[in-house]
PDB file of C-alpha atoms in Angstrom:
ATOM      1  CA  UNK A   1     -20.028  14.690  12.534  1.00 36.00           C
ATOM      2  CA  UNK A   2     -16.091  16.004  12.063  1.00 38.00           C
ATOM      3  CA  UNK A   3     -15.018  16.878   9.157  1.00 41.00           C
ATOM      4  CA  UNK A   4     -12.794  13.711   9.294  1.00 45.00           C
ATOM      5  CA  UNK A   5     -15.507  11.312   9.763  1.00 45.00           C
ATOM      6  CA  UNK A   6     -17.589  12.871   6.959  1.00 43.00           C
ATOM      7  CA  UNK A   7     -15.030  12.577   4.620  1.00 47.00           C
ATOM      8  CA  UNK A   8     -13.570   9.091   5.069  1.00 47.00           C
ATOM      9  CA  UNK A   9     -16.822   7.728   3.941  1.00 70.00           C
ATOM     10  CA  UNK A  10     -15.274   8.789   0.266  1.00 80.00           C
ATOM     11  CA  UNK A  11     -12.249   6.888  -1.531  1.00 84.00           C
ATOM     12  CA  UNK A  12      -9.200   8.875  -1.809  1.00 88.00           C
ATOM     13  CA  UNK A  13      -8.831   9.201  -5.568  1.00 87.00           C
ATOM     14  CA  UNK A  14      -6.762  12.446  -5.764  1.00 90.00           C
ATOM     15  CA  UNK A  15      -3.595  11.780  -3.948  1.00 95.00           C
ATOM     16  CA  UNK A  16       0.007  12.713  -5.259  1.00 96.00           C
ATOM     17  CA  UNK A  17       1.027   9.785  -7.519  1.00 97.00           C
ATOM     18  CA  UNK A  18       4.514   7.986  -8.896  1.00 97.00           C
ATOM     19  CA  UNK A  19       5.858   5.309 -10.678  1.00 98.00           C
ATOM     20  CA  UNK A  20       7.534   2.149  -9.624  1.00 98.00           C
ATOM     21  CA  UNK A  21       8.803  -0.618 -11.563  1.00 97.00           C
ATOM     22  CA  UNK A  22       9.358  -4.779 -10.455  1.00 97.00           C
ATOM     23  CA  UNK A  23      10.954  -5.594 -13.006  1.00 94.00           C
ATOM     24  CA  UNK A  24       9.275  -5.242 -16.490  1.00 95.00           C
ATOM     25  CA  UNK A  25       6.223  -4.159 -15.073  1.00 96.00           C
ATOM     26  CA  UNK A  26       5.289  -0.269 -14.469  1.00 97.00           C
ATOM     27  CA  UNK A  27       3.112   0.305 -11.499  1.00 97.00           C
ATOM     28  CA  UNK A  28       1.283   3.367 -11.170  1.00 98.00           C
ATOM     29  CA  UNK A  29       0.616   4.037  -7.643  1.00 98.00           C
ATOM     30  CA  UNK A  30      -0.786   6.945  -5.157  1.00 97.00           C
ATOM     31  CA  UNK A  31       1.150   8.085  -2.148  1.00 98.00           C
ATOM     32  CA  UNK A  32      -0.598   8.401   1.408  1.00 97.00           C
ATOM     33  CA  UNK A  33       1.545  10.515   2.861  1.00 97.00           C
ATOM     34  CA  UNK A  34       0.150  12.023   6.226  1.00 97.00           C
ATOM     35  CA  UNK A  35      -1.498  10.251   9.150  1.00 96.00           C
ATOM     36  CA  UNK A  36      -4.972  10.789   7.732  1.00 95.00           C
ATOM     37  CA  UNK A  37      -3.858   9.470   4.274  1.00 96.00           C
ATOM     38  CA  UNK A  38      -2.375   6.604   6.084  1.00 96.00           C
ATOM     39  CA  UNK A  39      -5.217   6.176   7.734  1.00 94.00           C
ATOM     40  CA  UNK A  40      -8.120   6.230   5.018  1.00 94.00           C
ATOM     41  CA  UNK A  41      -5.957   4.173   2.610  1.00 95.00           C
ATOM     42  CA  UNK A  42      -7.523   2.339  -0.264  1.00 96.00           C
ATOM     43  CA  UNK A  43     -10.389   2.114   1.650  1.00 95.00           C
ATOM     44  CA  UNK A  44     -14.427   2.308   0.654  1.00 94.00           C
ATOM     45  CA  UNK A  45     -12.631   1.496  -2.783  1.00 94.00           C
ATOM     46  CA  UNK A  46     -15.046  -0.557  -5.254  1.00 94.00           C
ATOM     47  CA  UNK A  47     -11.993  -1.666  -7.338  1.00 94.00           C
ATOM     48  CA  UNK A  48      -8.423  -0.921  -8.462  1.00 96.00           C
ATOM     49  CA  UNK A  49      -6.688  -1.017 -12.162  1.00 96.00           C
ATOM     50  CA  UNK A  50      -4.316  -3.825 -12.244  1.00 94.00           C
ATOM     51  CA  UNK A  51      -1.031  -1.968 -12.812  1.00 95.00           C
ATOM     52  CA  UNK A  52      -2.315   0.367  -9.751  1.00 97.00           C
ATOM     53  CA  UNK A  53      -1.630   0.457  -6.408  1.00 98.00           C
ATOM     54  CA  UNK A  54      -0.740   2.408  -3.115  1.00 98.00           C
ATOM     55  CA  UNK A  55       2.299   3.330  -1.521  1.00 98.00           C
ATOM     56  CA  UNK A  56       1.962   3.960   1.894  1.00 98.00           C
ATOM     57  CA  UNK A  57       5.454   6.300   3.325  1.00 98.00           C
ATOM     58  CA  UNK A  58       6.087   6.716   7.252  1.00 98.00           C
ATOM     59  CA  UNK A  59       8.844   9.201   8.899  1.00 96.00           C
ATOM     60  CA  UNK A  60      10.347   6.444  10.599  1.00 95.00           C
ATOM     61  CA  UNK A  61      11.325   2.538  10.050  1.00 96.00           C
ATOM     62  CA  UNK A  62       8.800   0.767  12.257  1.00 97.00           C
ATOM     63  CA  UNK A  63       7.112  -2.182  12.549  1.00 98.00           C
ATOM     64  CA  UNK A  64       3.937  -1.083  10.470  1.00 98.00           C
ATOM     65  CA  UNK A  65       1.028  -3.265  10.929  1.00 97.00           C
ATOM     66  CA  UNK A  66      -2.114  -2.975   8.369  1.00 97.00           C
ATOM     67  CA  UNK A  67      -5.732  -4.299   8.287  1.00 95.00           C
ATOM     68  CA  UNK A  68      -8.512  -3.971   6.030  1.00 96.00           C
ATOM     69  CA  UNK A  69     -11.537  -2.297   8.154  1.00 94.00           C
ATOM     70  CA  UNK A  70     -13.974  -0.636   5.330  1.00 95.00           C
ATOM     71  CA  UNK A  71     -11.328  -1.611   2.828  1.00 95.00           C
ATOM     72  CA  UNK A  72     -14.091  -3.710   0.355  1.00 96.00           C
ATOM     73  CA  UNK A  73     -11.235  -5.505  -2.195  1.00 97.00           C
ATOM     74  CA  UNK A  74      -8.752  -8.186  -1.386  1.00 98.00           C
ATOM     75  CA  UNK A  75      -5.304  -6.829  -1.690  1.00 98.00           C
ATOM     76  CA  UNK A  76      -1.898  -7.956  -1.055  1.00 98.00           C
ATOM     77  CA  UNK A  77       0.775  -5.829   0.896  1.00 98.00           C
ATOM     78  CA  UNK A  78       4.234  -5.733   0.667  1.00 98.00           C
ATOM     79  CA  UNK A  79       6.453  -4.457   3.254  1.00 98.00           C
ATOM     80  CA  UNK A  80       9.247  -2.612   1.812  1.00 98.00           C
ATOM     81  CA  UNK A  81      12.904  -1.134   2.988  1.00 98.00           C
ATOM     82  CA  UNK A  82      14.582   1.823   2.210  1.00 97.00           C
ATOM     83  CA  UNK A  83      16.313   0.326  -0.598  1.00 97.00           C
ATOM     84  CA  UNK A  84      13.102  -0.900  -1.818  1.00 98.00           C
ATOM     85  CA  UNK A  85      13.781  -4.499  -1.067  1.00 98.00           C
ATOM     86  CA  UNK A  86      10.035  -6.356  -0.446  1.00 98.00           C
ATOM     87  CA  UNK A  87      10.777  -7.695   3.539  1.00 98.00           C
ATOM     88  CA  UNK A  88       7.828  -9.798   3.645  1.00 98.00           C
ATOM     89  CA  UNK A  89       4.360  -9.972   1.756  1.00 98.00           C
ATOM     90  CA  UNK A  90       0.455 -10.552   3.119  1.00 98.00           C
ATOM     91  CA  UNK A  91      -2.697 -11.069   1.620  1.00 98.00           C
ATOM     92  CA  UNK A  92      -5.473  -9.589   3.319  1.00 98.00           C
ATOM     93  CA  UNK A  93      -8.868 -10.276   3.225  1.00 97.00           C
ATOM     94  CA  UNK A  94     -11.677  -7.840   2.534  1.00 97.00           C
ATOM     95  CA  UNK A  95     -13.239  -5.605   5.918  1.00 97.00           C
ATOM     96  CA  UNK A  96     -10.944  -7.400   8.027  1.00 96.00           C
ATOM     97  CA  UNK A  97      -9.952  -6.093  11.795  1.00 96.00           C
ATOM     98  CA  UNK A  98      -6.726  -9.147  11.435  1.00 96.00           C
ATOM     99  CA  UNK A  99      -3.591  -7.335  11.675  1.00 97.00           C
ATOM    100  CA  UNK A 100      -0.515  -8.124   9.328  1.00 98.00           C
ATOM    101  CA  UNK A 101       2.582  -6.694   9.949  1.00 98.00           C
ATOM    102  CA  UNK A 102       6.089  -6.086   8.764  1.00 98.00           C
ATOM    103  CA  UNK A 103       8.635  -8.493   9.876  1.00 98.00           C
ATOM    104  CA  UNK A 104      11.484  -5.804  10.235  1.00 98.00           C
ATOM    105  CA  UNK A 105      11.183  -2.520  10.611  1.00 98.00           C
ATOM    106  CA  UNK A 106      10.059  -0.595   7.105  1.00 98.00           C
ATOM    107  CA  UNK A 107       9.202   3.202   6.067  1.00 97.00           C
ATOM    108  CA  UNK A 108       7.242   1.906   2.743  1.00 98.00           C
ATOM    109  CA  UNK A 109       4.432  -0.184   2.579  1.00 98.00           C
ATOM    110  CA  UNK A 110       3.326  -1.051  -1.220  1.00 98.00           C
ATOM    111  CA  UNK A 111      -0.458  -2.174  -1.041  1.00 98.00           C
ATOM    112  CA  UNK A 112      -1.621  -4.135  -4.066  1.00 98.00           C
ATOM    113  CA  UNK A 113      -4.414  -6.201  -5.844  1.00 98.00           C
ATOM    114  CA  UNK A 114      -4.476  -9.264  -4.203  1.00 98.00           C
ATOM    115  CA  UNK A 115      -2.351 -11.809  -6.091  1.00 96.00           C
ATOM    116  CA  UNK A 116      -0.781  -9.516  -8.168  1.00 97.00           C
ATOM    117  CA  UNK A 117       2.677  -9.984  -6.540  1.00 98.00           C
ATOM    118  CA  UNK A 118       2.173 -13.982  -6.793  1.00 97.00           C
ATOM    119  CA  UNK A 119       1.038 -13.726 -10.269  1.00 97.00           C
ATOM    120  CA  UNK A 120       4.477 -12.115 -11.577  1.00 97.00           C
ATOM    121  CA  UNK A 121       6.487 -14.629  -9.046  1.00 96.00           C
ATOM    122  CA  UNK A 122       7.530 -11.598  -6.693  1.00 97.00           C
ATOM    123  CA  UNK A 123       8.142 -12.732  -3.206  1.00 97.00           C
ATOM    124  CA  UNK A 124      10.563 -11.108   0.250  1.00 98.00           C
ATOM    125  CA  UNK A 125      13.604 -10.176  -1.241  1.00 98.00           C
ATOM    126  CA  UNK A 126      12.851  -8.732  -4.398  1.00 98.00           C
ATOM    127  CA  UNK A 127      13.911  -5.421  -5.516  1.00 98.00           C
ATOM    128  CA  UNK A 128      11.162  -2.654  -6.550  1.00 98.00           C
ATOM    129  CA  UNK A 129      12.567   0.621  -8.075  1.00 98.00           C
ATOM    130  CA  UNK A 130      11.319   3.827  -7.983  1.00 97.00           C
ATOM    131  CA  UNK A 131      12.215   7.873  -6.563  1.00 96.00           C
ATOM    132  CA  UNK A 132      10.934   6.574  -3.045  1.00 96.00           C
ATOM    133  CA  UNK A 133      13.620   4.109  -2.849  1.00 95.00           C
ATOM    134  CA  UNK A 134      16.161   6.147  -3.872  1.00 81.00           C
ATOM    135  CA  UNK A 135      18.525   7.956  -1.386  1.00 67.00           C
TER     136      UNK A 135
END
């Protein structure tokens, strides 16, 4: 077994972390970084703190496509630009292989608690803040 394997059976609880805001709300939320950050994401998580989340960051605008394989809680994703506008949104389900992608190409993709994004009204177009969207 690679070291790789072996250790993507764990949650990632100790990455680099930073604050964003929508709004009136504070989000608290961990930065994958590198490929294999990218790659293990939030998953083989049991549960996330409502105000948390992850902030996924790529070298390049692409189109970034996500899916939920051993990721065990529903969560929402929002596809964000540069500026830190939200491009589009998607709610994906639990250990899913369905790909959901970004509509444009994006560098930042802010994954959620599912619903969280509906609950506070924030849909494609809205504005996060934060040092990752600042240039």
């Amino acid at each position: 077994m690679s070291v790789l394997a072996s250790s993507a059976q764990q949650a990632q609880m100790n990455l680099p972390r930073t604050k964003l805001s929508a709004g009136m709300h504070m989000l608290d939320v961990q930065l994958a970084q590198t490929p294999q950050e990218r790659q293990i994401g939030l998953m083989f998580r049991k549960d996330m703190p409502q105000h948390e989340g992850m902030l996924f960051v790529f070298e390049q605008p692409a189109t970034q496509c996500f899916w939920m394989r051993n990721t065990l809680i529903p969560l929402t994703a929002a596809f964000v630009a540069d500026d830190g506008t939200i491009v589009n949104l998607a709610d994906m389900k639990p250990l899913s292989d369905e790909s959901h992608c970004s509509t444009k190409p994006v560098r930042f993709v802010l994954e959620m608690n599912q619903g969280w994004f509906a609950k506070r009204n924030i849909q494609a177009g809205y504005k996060l803040g934060g040092q990752p969207f600042v240039r």
